[in-house]
Amino acid sequence: MNYYNENFRAWVLSIIISATLSLISYMISKSTDTYAITKKEASTNIIEIVLPERQVEPQNFPLRRQDSIKRTAIKQREIANYDKEETSKNLHEHALVEEELVLDKSRVESPESTQIATPPSETVLSRKQSEITQQKIESPPPKYAYSSTQKALETPKAQTKDPLIEYFQRLKELIKQHKRYPEEAKRRGQEGTVVVRIRINESGKIEKVEVVRSSGVVSIDRETLRAIRSLGSLPPPPTQSSLEFNVEVEYKLGG
Amino acid sequence: MFSRRDFLRTSVMVAVLLEKNLLCFGSASEEVFPQGVASGDPTTDGIILWTRINPEVLKILKRDLVLQISESPEFKNAFTGKISYDQISEKDDFTVRIDLKGRLKPNTLYFYRFLYADIPSLTGKFKTLPLSTDKLSFATVVCQNYPDGYYTAFRYLSNEDIAFIIHLGDFIYEKIYGKPRVPDRAIKLPSGSDICLDINDYRYLYRMYISDPDLKLARAMHPFIYTWDDHEFLNDYYYDYERKVWGYFTSHPYGRDREKILNLRKDAIKAWLEYIPSRVVFNLRDRDPLSWIRLYRALSVGNLCDFLITDLRTYRDKQPCKGRYGVPGCPDQNKTSILGKDQRTWLLRKLANSKASWIILVSSVQFSQSLTDGKFGSLDAWDGYRKERDLLLRTIKEKGSKNLIVVSGDRHASLVAEIVDNYEMPKEVLGAEFMTPAISSINAREGGWWKRNWPQYSTLEDFQRAEMTQNPWIKHINSINCWGYTVVNISDKKVVTIIYSVDKYSKDSEKTIDGKFVYSQGKLISEIS
């Protein structure tokens, strides 16, 4: 009896274990239901991936055993994704492209071969080349005010003076001389810096003055606009063309 | 959604994977797959996978290539696919790209690897996009001139918890710009020229750049979304609509020979398509060179954000005015287009119709205006194309939204700015620009280029201060000592951006924070000063 009991217990236990295991495996199989690439496929079969003949642009590779791939659920979903229209265009164009990526230069037609030989008159390149030859740049090319020459870097001050810089300094001086500390602000002990934009035409006439960033004090902003407008005209810019610039005007008590 | 246990499980798996991948370097794996693996343009149900086989190995062994994808890094229950030997050839420089679109579950972490004669590649990982989400983190990188420094930043990036990396261009530099700035980074083009002359030169550069272990690791550990800047082809290039060919600013032996430049363009595109897994439209046989490749595209992540990935080189008019850098402007700034007609129509429509919480405008170049002492910093950036910029801003303003995030690069500096409704008389803030610093390319301090145009400032610090004062929307610039990458964390109500600095001069540099900024509802706040 004892013996039987022992055996029975072991038997019940094994039933419970196997039931649990099958339940778990069932649950796993359920959970991988939407998994596009299923376990079954993987363990039994290696799927051939066929790349387009001139494989440059990827296509959905045809899987041999289409039936085992559960992708309808995914496909049906309304997914905000890479532009739908673009994707469809993509697929459409891929078909075209596979044949078309021919690297043999002789076969690469250039769109209008008859028009190719248009000799440069005032060419961008020739100008550029002269720029380049003066500049032995030891670094990647201009990305942001990069058009500096190595020489200029070493001796920045030895350069010919930039008339625009002097002009800008003069303007700052002029504005400084013309501004008055607003009485109201003074009384209240208010200070601030206002940034204004000034546009002048080629003869120096002020066309527009605007506050780009307020000082936070109305009277200071207003006074700055008045002071600049009262100048009426500024010296003609060295560029001999209209010019715009942002300038900061500072109001500091006791300064 | 993503529980703490999930997180722990994932981070342990990722740590193990990193370790495993690092062990692969210098092993047989590297001999067979010298450029590792990569993935690109993830969707909710797919991804593009990439690898390249060493042609010598392929020629000797003549075996098929095996691809495995699994939800476990040990490749349990892996899907196994086979790419037959005869499909891999010199036509594509022995690269392989497979589009899994429509075959994967959303919001799922997958691992993949290639096997060749039982030798495994690095193990790559990617996560498909979620159908809906209330948060998303991604990174941006740009400008990685190989001889200018090490890619240490990419090693740190490999370990970030992000959905993908946006590469803003200048993945390669088409020219050898001077001597290497660090040891062992010399480049020698197959043609012997110092600038790309044909497809083999461009291919060589991609191979060389990608062979860097840190970049290789980052390409395995995250999917990338790529666009171009100029150096994928030629410096500061633009389209000459009259001659129907691209113009550029550098000396090239092909000069203005239209046919040669057009063929060079095809070479640049072909090499890029071979090495960069990307879902873009192309047709190199089209009669119109502007139809050869269409890089601009959109990507939505749930209702949280619409990414508008632009191409600001292919269709742009020539840079206006005289000189491009540090010059006063001219009326032509209001006549030029940086987008070209079709892309502009597409972009304006996307901006107007977007219903997402955030619009992420992917712009290779600086968006915000920068005018210092009467001189524009760069007319090669959006400042050279002002009217078109105003058009975008007006579209956003008319919608009444303040949700525009611009991610940009190109300047080899970090920069953070408010996007204002206009730059003449700004009244409101519509969003924020986050410019990521270069990975390795030379910055203003190294180049010293600012001195030529603004010699009135004795230090770069002074110049940066003046730039920020006169352009008050700009809140942060570092063109002095910042290389690295940017992580943008989007949630429904706010965007938190961290710019990481990793010194390019050392392979063991530490990662530091250059700046942390929070943008929400028209307000941009710096969290670290």
mmCIF file with all atom_site columns, N, CA, C and O in Angstrom, chain A residues 36-37 42 47 49 51 55 57 83 90 93 97 100-101 108 111 128 140 145 147 153 162 197 244, chain B residues 78-79 82 87 92 103 249 266 281-284 287 298 350 369-370 375 386 410 442 447 449 452:
data_model
loop_
_atom_site.group_PDB
_atom_site.id
_atom_site.type_symbol
_atom_site.label_atom_id
_atom_site.label_alt_id
_atom_site.label_comp_id
_atom_site.label_asym_id
_atom_site.label_entity_id
_atom_site.label_seq_id
_atom_site.pdbx_PDB_ins_code
_atom_site.Cartn_x
_atom_site.Cartn_y
_atom_site.Cartn_z
_atom_site.occupancy
_atom_site.B_iso_or_equiv
_atom_site.pdbx_formal_charge
_atom_site.auth_seq_id
_atom_site.auth_comp_id
_atom_site.auth_asym_id
_atom_site.auth_atom_id
_atom_site.pdbx_PDB_model_num
ATOM 1   N N  . ALA A 1 36  ? 6.083  37.159 -36.518 1.00 0.00 ? 36  ALA A N  1
ATOM 2   C CA . ALA A 1 36  ? 6.065  36.940 -37.959 1.00 0.00 ? 36  ALA A CA 1
ATOM 3   C C  . ALA A 1 36  ? 6.892  35.720 -38.359 1.00 0.00 ? 36  ALA A C  1
ATOM 4   O O  . ALA A 1 36  ? 6.581  35.007 -39.278 1.00 0.00 ? 36  ALA A O  1
ATOM 5   N N  . ILE A 1 37  ? 7.961  35.538 -37.619 1.00 0.00 ? 37  ILE A N  1
ATOM 6   C CA . ILE A 1 37  ? 8.846  34.451 -37.986 1.00 0.00 ? 37  ILE A CA 1
ATOM 7   C C  . ILE A 1 37  ? 8.709  33.410 -36.893 1.00 0.00 ? 37  ILE A C  1
ATOM 8   O O  . ILE A 1 37  ? 9.133  33.617 -35.774 1.00 0.00 ? 37  ILE A O  1
ATOM 9   N N  . ALA A 1 42  ? 11.544 28.080 -38.043 1.00 0.00 ? 42  ALA A N  1
ATOM 10  C CA . ALA A 1 42  ? 12.966 28.237 -37.776 1.00 0.00 ? 42  ALA A CA 1
ATOM 11  C C  . ALA A 1 42  ? 13.655 26.897 -37.554 1.00 0.00 ? 42  ALA A C  1
ATOM 12  O O  . ALA A 1 42  ? 14.715 26.659 -38.106 1.00 0.00 ? 42  ALA A O  1
ATOM 13  N N  . ILE A 1 47  ? 15.004 29.256 -44.600 1.00 0.00 ? 47  ILE A N  1
ATOM 14  C CA . ILE A 1 47  ? 14.290 29.893 -45.706 1.00 0.00 ? 47  ILE A CA 1
ATOM 15  C C  . ILE A 1 47  ? 15.259 30.588 -46.651 1.00 0.00 ? 47  ILE A C  1
ATOM 16  O O  . ILE A 1 47  ? 16.193 31.265 -46.222 1.00 0.00 ? 47  ILE A O  1
ATOM 17  N N  . ILE A 1 49  ? 16.476 33.322 -48.968 1.00 0.00 ? 49  ILE A N  1
ATOM 18  C CA . ILE A 1 49  ? 16.234 34.741 -49.191 1.00 0.00 ? 49  ILE A CA 1
ATOM 19  C C  . ILE A 1 49  ? 16.759 35.063 -50.583 1.00 0.00 ? 49  ILE A C  1
ATOM 20  O O  . ILE A 1 49  ? 17.933 34.859 -50.874 1.00 0.00 ? 49  ILE A O  1
ATOM 21  N N  . LEU A 1 51  ? 17.613 37.748 -53.143 1.00 0.00 ? 51  LEU A N  1
ATOM 22  C CA . LEU A 1 51  ? 17.826 39.181 -53.319 1.00 0.00 ? 51  LEU A CA 1
ATOM 23  C C  . LEU A 1 51  ? 17.533 39.525 -54.773 1.00 0.00 ? 51  LEU A C  1
ATOM 24  O O  . LEU A 1 51  ? 17.692 38.675 -55.646 1.00 0.00 ? 51  LEU A O  1
ATOM 25  N N  . GLN A 1 55  ? 21.221 43.545 -56.663 1.00 0.00 ? 55  GLN A N  1
ATOM 26  C CA . GLN A 1 55  ? 20.734 43.870 -55.337 1.00 0.00 ? 55  GLN A CA 1
ATOM 27  C C  . GLN A 1 55  ? 21.296 45.191 -54.853 1.00 0.00 ? 55  GLN A C  1
ATOM 28  O O  . GLN A 1 55  ? 22.412 45.290 -54.397 1.00 0.00 ? 55  GLN A O  1
ATOM 29  N N  . GLU A 1 57  ? 18.567 47.866 -53.996 1.00 0.00 ? 57  GLU A N  1
ATOM 30  C CA . GLU A 1 57  ? 17.460 48.272 -53.159 1.00 0.00 ? 57  GLU A CA 1
ATOM 31  C C  . GLU A 1 57  ? 16.801 47.024 -52.610 1.00 0.00 ? 57  GLU A C  1
ATOM 32  O O  . GLU A 1 57  ? 16.459 46.113 -53.342 1.00 0.00 ? 57  GLU A O  1
ATOM 33  N N  . ASP A 1 83  ? 5.648  57.447 -44.687 1.00 0.00 ? 83  ASP A N  1
ATOM 34  C CA . ASP A 1 83  ? 4.570  57.862 -45.583 1.00 0.00 ? 83  ASP A CA 1
ATOM 35  C C  . ASP A 1 83  ? 4.052  56.700 -46.410 1.00 0.00 ? 83  ASP A C  1
ATOM 36  O O  . ASP A 1 83  ? 4.805  56.079 -47.125 1.00 0.00 ? 83  ASP A O  1
ATOM 37  N N  . ASN A 1 90  ? 7.850  53.860 -53.459 1.00 0.00 ? 90  ASN A N  1
ATOM 38  C CA . ASN A 1 90  ? 9.107  53.134 -53.307 1.00 0.00 ? 90  ASN A CA 1
ATOM 39  C C  . ASN A 1 90  ? 9.075  51.797 -54.010 1.00 0.00 ? 90  ASN A C  1
ATOM 40  O O  . ASN A 1 90  ? 9.910  51.495 -54.841 1.00 0.00 ? 90  ASN A O  1
ATOM 41  N N  . GLU A 1 93  ? 8.949  51.961 -57.583 1.00 0.00 ? 93  GLU A N  1
ATOM 42  C CA . GLU A 1 93  ? 10.170 52.382 -58.259 1.00 0.00 ? 93  GLU A CA 1
ATOM 43  C C  . GLU A 1 93  ? 11.304 51.388 -58.117 1.00 0.00 ? 93  GLU A C  1
ATOM 44  O O  . GLU A 1 93  ? 12.175 51.335 -58.956 1.00 0.00 ? 93  GLU A O  1
ATOM 45  N N  . VAL A 1 97  ? 14.229 50.166 -60.669 1.00 0.00 ? 97  VAL A N  1
ATOM 46  C CA . VAL A 1 97  ? 15.614 50.483 -60.425 1.00 0.00 ? 97  VAL A CA 1
ATOM 47  C C  . VAL A 1 97  ? 16.559 49.315 -60.550 1.00 0.00 ? 97  VAL A C  1
ATOM 48  O O  . VAL A 1 97  ? 17.671 49.471 -61.002 1.00 0.00 ? 97  VAL A O  1
ATOM 49  N N  . GLU A 1 100 ? 18.247 49.208 -63.397 1.00 0.00 ? 100 GLU A N  1
ATOM 50  C CA . GLU A 1 100 ? 18.774 50.455 -63.896 1.00 0.00 ? 100 GLU A CA 1
ATOM 51  C C  . GLU A 1 100 ? 20.081 50.912 -63.278 1.00 0.00 ? 100 GLU A C  1
ATOM 52  O O  . GLU A 1 100 ? 20.726 51.772 -63.831 1.00 0.00 ? 100 GLU A O  1
ATOM 53  N N  . LEU A 1 101 ? 20.406 50.315 -62.174 1.00 0.00 ? 101 LEU A N  1
ATOM 54  C CA . LEU A 1 101 ? 21.665 50.732 -61.569 1.00 0.00 ? 101 LEU A CA 1
ATOM 55  C C  . LEU A 1 101 ? 22.831 50.089 -62.279 1.00 0.00 ? 101 LEU A C  1
ATOM 56  O O  . LEU A 1 101 ? 23.376 49.092 -61.840 1.00 0.00 ? 101 LEU A O  1
ATOM 57  N N  . VAL A 1 108 ? 25.965 54.852 -68.812 1.00 0.00 ? 108 VAL A N  1
ATOM 58  C CA . VAL A 1 108 ? 25.199 55.823 -68.046 1.00 0.00 ? 108 VAL A CA 1
ATOM 59  C C  . VAL A 1 108 ? 24.913 57.014 -68.936 1.00 0.00 ? 108 VAL A C  1
ATOM 60  O O  . VAL A 1 108 ? 25.807 57.772 -69.263 1.00 0.00 ? 108 VAL A O  1
ATOM 61  N N  . PRO A 1 111 ? 21.537 63.050 -69.156 1.00 0.00 ? 111 PRO A N  1
ATOM 62  C CA . PRO A 1 111 ? 20.254 63.529 -69.654 1.00 0.00 ? 111 PRO A CA 1
ATOM 63  C C  . PRO A 1 111 ? 20.287 64.303 -70.984 1.00 0.00 ? 111 PRO A C  1
ATOM 64  O O  . PRO A 1 111 ? 19.555 63.974 -71.875 1.00 0.00 ? 111 PRO A O  1
ATOM 65  N N  . LYS A 1 128 ? 36.010 80.062 -57.452 1.00 0.00 ? 128 LYS A N  1
ATOM 66  C CA . LYS A 1 128 ? 36.273 79.226 -56.290 1.00 0.00 ? 128 LYS A CA 1
ATOM 67  C C  . LYS A 1 128 ? 37.698 78.737 -56.276 1.00 0.00 ? 128 LYS A C  1
ATOM 68  O O  . LYS A 1 128 ? 38.365 78.715 -55.284 1.00 0.00 ? 128 LYS A O  1
ATOM 69  N N  . PRO A 1 140 ? 38.785 70.696 -42.793 1.00 0.00 ? 140 PRO A N  1
ATOM 70  C CA . PRO A 1 140 ? 37.609 70.622 -43.644 1.00 0.00 ? 140 PRO A CA 1
ATOM 71  C C  . PRO A 1 140 ? 37.198 72.017 -44.076 1.00 0.00 ? 140 PRO A C  1
ATOM 72  O O  . PRO A 1 140 ? 37.506 72.993 -43.402 1.00 0.00 ? 140 PRO A O  1
ATOM 73  N N  . ALA A 1 145 ? 31.586 80.449 -41.444 1.00 0.00 ? 145 ALA A N  1
ATOM 74  C CA . ALA A 1 145 ? 32.622 81.460 -41.445 1.00 0.00 ? 145 ALA A CA 1
ATOM 75  C C  . ALA A 1 145 ? 33.988 80.792 -41.441 1.00 0.00 ? 145 ALA A C  1
ATOM 76  O O  . ALA A 1 145 ? 34.864 81.145 -40.701 1.00 0.00 ? 145 ALA A O  1
ATOM 77  N N  . SER A 1 147 ? 35.933 80.518 -44.021 1.00 0.00 ? 147 SER A N  1
ATOM 78  C CA . SER A 1 147 ? 36.715 80.826 -45.208 1.00 0.00 ? 147 SER A CA 1
ATOM 79  C C  . SER A 1 147 ? 38.039 81.481 -44.841 1.00 0.00 ? 147 SER A C  1
ATOM 80  O O  . SER A 1 147 ? 38.536 82.341 -45.515 1.00 0.00 ? 147 SER A O  1
ATOM 81  N N  . LEU A 1 153 ? 44.909 83.025 -40.016 1.00 0.00 ? 153 LEU A N  1
ATOM 82  C CA . LEU A 1 153 ? 44.701 82.518 -38.665 1.00 0.00 ? 153 LEU A CA 1
ATOM 83  C C  . LEU A 1 153 ? 45.885 82.873 -37.777 1.00 0.00 ? 153 LEU A C  1
ATOM 84  O O  . LEU A 1 153 ? 45.726 83.235 -36.636 1.00 0.00 ? 153 LEU A O  1
ATOM 85  N N  . ASP A 1 162 ? 38.959 95.464 -42.273 1.00 0.00 ? 162 ASP A N  1
ATOM 86  C CA . ASP A 1 162 ? 37.660 95.238 -42.868 1.00 0.00 ? 162 ASP A CA 1
ATOM 87  C C  . ASP A 1 162 ? 36.811 96.489 -42.658 1.00 0.00 ? 162 ASP A C  1
ATOM 88  O O  . ASP A 1 162 ? 36.511 96.854 -41.527 1.00 0.00 ? 162 ASP A O  1
ATOM 89  N N  . ARG A 1 197 ? 17.050 95.877 -34.424 1.00 0.00 ? 197 ARG A N  1
ATOM 90  C CA . ARG A 1 197 ? 17.467 95.588 -35.797 1.00 0.00 ? 197 ARG A CA 1
ATOM 91  C C  . ARG A 1 197 ? 17.349 96.863 -36.605 1.00 0.00 ? 197 ARG A C  1
ATOM 92  O O  . ARG A 1 197 ? 16.316 97.539 -36.569 1.00 0.00 ? 197 ARG A O  1
ATOM 93  N N  . GLU A 1 244 ? 21.755 95.282 -43.104 1.00 0.00 ? 244 GLU A N  1
ATOM 94  C CA . GLU A 1 244 ? 20.974 95.161 -41.873 1.00 0.00 ? 244 GLU A CA 1
ATOM 95  C C  . GLU A 1 244 ? 21.855 94.594 -40.781 1.00 0.00 ? 244 GLU A C  1
ATOM 96  O O  . GLU A 1 244 ? 22.801 93.858 -41.049 1.00 0.00 ? 244 GLU A O  1
ATOM 97  N N  . ALA B 2 78  ? 15.250 31.180 -33.370 1.00 0.00 ? 78  ALA B N  1
ATOM 98  C CA . ALA B 2 78  ? 15.555 32.201 -34.358 1.00 0.00 ? 78  ALA B CA 1
ATOM 99  C C  . ALA B 2 78  ? 14.947 31.877 -35.708 1.00 0.00 ? 78  ALA B C  1
ATOM 100 O O  . ALA B 2 78  ? 14.855 30.712 -36.099 1.00 0.00 ? 78  ALA B O  1
ATOM 101 N N  . PHE B 2 79  ? 14.538 32.911 -36.388 1.00 0.00 ? 79  PHE B N  1
ATOM 102 C CA . PHE B 2 79  ? 14.216 32.772 -37.795 1.00 0.00 ? 79  PHE B CA 1
ATOM 103 C C  . PHE B 2 79  ? 15.543 32.694 -38.539 1.00 0.00 ? 79  PHE B C  1
ATOM 104 O O  . PHE B 2 79  ? 16.471 33.441 -38.251 1.00 0.00 ? 79  PHE B O  1
ATOM 105 N N  . LYS B 2 82  ? 18.459 32.335 -45.706 1.00 0.00 ? 82  LYS B N  1
ATOM 106 C CA . LYS B 2 82  ? 19.703 32.043 -46.413 1.00 0.00 ? 82  LYS B CA 1
ATOM 107 C C  . LYS B 2 82  ? 19.783 32.899 -47.675 1.00 0.00 ? 82  LYS B C  1
ATOM 108 O O  . LYS B 2 82  ? 18.823 33.010 -48.423 1.00 0.00 ? 82  LYS B O  1
ATOM 109 N N  . GLN B 2 87  ? 24.338 35.564 -55.146 1.00 0.00 ? 87  GLN B N  1
ATOM 110 C CA . GLN B 2 87  ? 23.649 36.857 -55.099 1.00 0.00 ? 87  GLN B CA 1
ATOM 111 C C  . GLN B 2 87  ? 24.530 37.987 -54.551 1.00 0.00 ? 87  GLN B C  1
ATOM 112 O O  . GLN B 2 87  ? 24.129 39.139 -54.550 1.00 0.00 ? 87  GLN B O  1
ATOM 113 N N  . ASP B 2 92  ? 27.578 45.205 -56.042 1.00 0.00 ? 92  ASP B N  1
ATOM 114 C CA . ASP B 2 92  ? 27.199 46.013 -54.889 1.00 0.00 ? 92  ASP B CA 1
ATOM 115 C C  . ASP B 2 92  ? 28.321 46.057 -53.862 1.00 0.00 ? 92  ASP B C  1
ATOM 116 O O  . ASP B 2 92  ? 28.076 46.256 -52.671 1.00 0.00 ? 92  ASP B O  1
ATOM 117 N N  . ARG B 2 103 ? 7.123  42.213 -41.625 1.00 0.00 ? 103 ARG B N  1
ATOM 118 C CA . ARG B 2 103 ? 7.390  40.880 -41.071 1.00 0.00 ? 103 ARG B CA 1
ATOM 119 C C  . ARG B 2 103 ? 7.619  40.864 -39.566 1.00 0.00 ? 103 ARG B C  1
ATOM 120 O O  . ARG B 2 103 ? 7.837  39.801 -38.997 1.00 0.00 ? 103 ARG B O  1
ATOM 121 N N  . PHE B 2 249 ? 31.881 74.074 -54.203 1.00 0.00 ? 249 PHE B N  1
ATOM 122 C CA . PHE B 2 249 ? 32.930 75.006 -53.804 1.00 0.00 ? 249 PHE B CA 1
ATOM 123 C C  . PHE B 2 249 ? 34.158 74.251 -53.313 1.00 0.00 ? 249 PHE B C  1
ATOM 124 O O  . PHE B 2 249 ? 34.360 74.063 -52.119 1.00 0.00 ? 249 PHE B O  1
ATOM 125 N N  . LYS B 2 266 ? 26.388 60.118 -59.621 1.00 0.00 ? 266 LYS B N  1
ATOM 126 C CA . LYS B 2 266 ? 25.845 58.749 -59.614 1.00 0.00 ? 266 LYS B CA 1
ATOM 127 C C  . LYS B 2 266 ? 26.720 57.835 -58.750 1.00 0.00 ? 266 LYS B C  1
ATOM 128 O O  . LYS B 2 266 ? 26.220 56.995 -58.013 1.00 0.00 ? 266 LYS B O  1
ATOM 129 N N  . VAL B 2 281 ? 13.759 56.490 -52.124 1.00 0.00 ? 281 VAL B N  1
ATOM 130 C CA . VAL B 2 281 ? 13.427 56.267 -53.529 1.00 0.00 ? 281 VAL B CA 1
ATOM 131 C C  . VAL B 2 281 ? 14.627 56.655 -54.382 1.00 0.00 ? 281 VAL B C  1
ATOM 132 O O  . VAL B 2 281 ? 15.241 57.685 -54.153 1.00 0.00 ? 281 VAL B O  1
ATOM 133 N N  . PHE B 2 282 ? 14.959 55.823 -55.360 1.00 0.00 ? 282 PHE B N  1
ATOM 134 C CA . PHE B 2 282 ? 16.034 56.230 -56.271 1.00 0.00 ? 282 PHE B CA 1
ATOM 135 C C  . PHE B 2 282 ? 15.819 55.625 -57.649 1.00 0.00 ? 282 PHE B C  1
ATOM 136 O O  . PHE B 2 282 ? 15.148 54.611 -57.805 1.00 0.00 ? 282 PHE B O  1
ATOM 137 N N  . ASN B 2 283 ? 16.379 56.272 -58.628 1.00 0.00 ? 283 ASN B N  1
ATOM 138 C CA . ASN B 2 283 ? 16.330 55.784 -59.987 1.00 0.00 ? 283 ASN B CA 1
ATOM 139 C C  . ASN B 2 283 ? 17.428 56.474 -60.774 1.00 0.00 ? 283 ASN B C  1
ATOM 140 O O  . ASN B 2 283 ? 17.249 57.576 -61.288 1.00 0.00 ? 283 ASN B O  1
ATOM 141 N N  . LEU B 2 284 ? 18.551 55.807 -60.870 1.00 0.00 ? 284 LEU B N  1
ATOM 142 C CA . LEU B 2 284 ? 19.723 56.448 -61.479 1.00 0.00 ? 284 LEU B CA 1
ATOM 143 C C  . LEU B 2 284 ? 19.638 56.551 -62.996 1.00 0.00 ? 284 LEU B C  1
ATOM 144 O O  . LEU B 2 284 ? 20.518 57.122 -63.623 1.00 0.00 ? 284 LEU B O  1
ATOM 145 N N  . ARG B 2 287 ? 16.050 60.647 -66.579 1.00 0.00 ? 287 ARG B N  1
ATOM 146 C CA . ARG B 2 287 ? 16.671 61.705 -67.391 1.00 0.00 ? 287 ARG B CA 1
ATOM 147 C C  . ARG B 2 287 ? 16.948 62.951 -66.551 1.00 0.00 ? 287 ARG B C  1
ATOM 148 O O  . ARG B 2 287 ? 17.858 63.721 -66.847 1.00 0.00 ? 287 ARG B O  1
ATOM 149 N N  . ALA B 2 298 ? 9.152  61.101 -44.570 1.00 0.00 ? 298 ALA B N  1
ATOM 150 C CA . ALA B 2 298 ? 8.538  61.366 -43.267 1.00 0.00 ? 298 ALA B CA 1
ATOM 151 C C  . ALA B 2 298 ? 8.419  60.070 -42.485 1.00 0.00 ? 298 ALA B C  1
ATOM 152 O O  . ALA B 2 298 ? 8.361  58.992 -43.061 1.00 0.00 ? 298 ALA B O  1
ATOM 153 N N  . LYS B 2 350 ? 3.050  68.762 -45.107 1.00 0.00 ? 350 LYS B N  1
ATOM 154 C CA . LYS B 2 350 ? 3.283  67.969 -43.897 1.00 0.00 ? 350 LYS B CA 1
ATOM 155 C C  . LYS B 2 350 ? 3.165  68.836 -42.636 1.00 0.00 ? 350 LYS B C  1
ATOM 156 O O  . LYS B 2 350 ? 2.578  68.420 -41.646 1.00 0.00 ? 350 LYS B O  1
ATOM 157 N N  . GLN B 2 369 ? 18.572 82.188 -37.330 1.00 0.00 ? 369 GLN B N  1
ATOM 158 C CA . GLN B 2 369 ? 19.362 83.289 -37.874 1.00 0.00 ? 369 GLN B CA 1
ATOM 159 C C  . GLN B 2 369 ? 20.526 83.629 -36.958 1.00 0.00 ? 369 GLN B C  1
ATOM 160 O O  . GLN B 2 369 ? 20.416 83.614 -35.743 1.00 0.00 ? 369 GLN B O  1
ATOM 161 N N  . SER B 2 370 ? 21.645 83.965 -37.591 1.00 0.00 ? 370 SER B N  1
ATOM 162 C CA . SER B 2 370 ? 22.804 84.417 -36.830 1.00 0.00 ? 370 SER B CA 1
ATOM 163 C C  . SER B 2 370 ? 23.474 85.557 -37.593 1.00 0.00 ? 370 SER B C  1
ATOM 164 O O  . SER B 2 370 ? 24.083 85.355 -38.644 1.00 0.00 ? 370 SER B O  1
ATOM 165 N N  . LYS B 2 375 ? 27.221 90.904 -39.975 1.00 0.00 ? 375 LYS B N  1
ATOM 166 C CA . LYS B 2 375 ? 27.622 89.817 -40.872 1.00 0.00 ? 375 LYS B CA 1
ATOM 167 C C  . LYS B 2 375 ? 26.896 88.521 -40.513 1.00 0.00 ? 375 LYS B C  1
ATOM 168 O O  . LYS B 2 375 ? 26.854 88.145 -39.344 1.00 0.00 ? 375 LYS B O  1
ATOM 169 N N  . ARG B 2 386 ? 16.128 82.888 -46.668 1.00 0.00 ? 386 ARG B N  1
ATOM 170 C CA . ARG B 2 386 ? 15.273 83.436 -45.606 1.00 0.00 ? 386 ARG B CA 1
ATOM 171 C C  . ARG B 2 386 ? 13.791 83.368 -45.895 1.00 0.00 ? 386 ARG B C  1
ATOM 172 O O  . ARG B 2 386 ? 12.981 83.116 -45.015 1.00 0.00 ? 386 ARG B O  1
ATOM 173 N N  . ASP B 2 410 ? 26.065 70.400 -38.861 1.00 0.00 ? 410 ASP B N  1
ATOM 174 C CA . ASP B 2 410 ? 26.874 71.087 -39.879 1.00 0.00 ? 410 ASP B CA 1
ATOM 175 C C  . ASP B 2 410 ? 27.890 72.090 -39.358 1.00 0.00 ? 410 ASP B C  1
ATOM 176 O O  . ASP B 2 410 ? 28.930 72.283 -39.949 1.00 0.00 ? 410 ASP B O  1
ATOM 177 N N  . ILE B 2 442 ? 36.714 69.204 -37.398 1.00 0.00 ? 442 ILE B N  1
ATOM 178 C CA . ILE B 2 442 ? 37.400 70.372 -36.846 1.00 0.00 ? 442 ILE B CA 1
ATOM 179 C C  . ILE B 2 442 ? 36.404 71.486 -36.477 1.00 0.00 ? 442 ILE B C  1
ATOM 180 O O  . ILE B 2 442 ? 35.489 71.782 -37.238 1.00 0.00 ? 442 ILE B O  1
ATOM 181 N N  . GLY B 2 447 ? 39.964 75.569 -36.121 1.00 0.00 ? 447 GLY B N  1
ATOM 182 C CA . GLY B 2 447 ? 40.098 76.209 -37.428 1.00 0.00 ? 447 GLY B CA 1
ATOM 183 C C  . GLY B 2 447 ? 40.428 77.687 -37.314 1.00 0.00 ? 447 GLY B C  1
ATOM 184 O O  . GLY B 2 447 ? 41.125 78.247 -38.154 1.00 0.00 ? 447 GLY B O  1
ATOM 185 N N  . TRP B 2 449 ? 38.562 80.101 -37.870 1.00 0.00 ? 449 TRP B N  1
ATOM 186 C CA . TRP B 2 449 ? 37.998 80.860 -38.991 1.00 0.00 ? 449 TRP B CA 1
ATOM 187 C C  . TRP B 2 449 ? 37.234 82.110 -38.579 1.00 0.00 ? 449 TRP B C  1
ATOM 188 O O  . TRP B 2 449 ? 37.133 83.046 -39.339 1.00 0.00 ? 449 TRP B O  1
ATOM 189 N N  . ARG B 2 452 ? 38.934 85.753 -38.827 1.00 0.00 ? 452 ARG B N  1
ATOM 190 C CA . ARG B 2 452 ? 39.081 86.512 -40.059 1.00 0.00 ? 452 ARG B CA 1
ATOM 191 C C  . ARG B 2 452 ? 37.932 87.501 -40.246 1.00 0.00 ? 452 ARG B C  1
ATOM 192 O O  . ARG B 2 452 ? 38.136 88.620 -40.694 1.00 0.00 ? 452 ARG B O  1
#
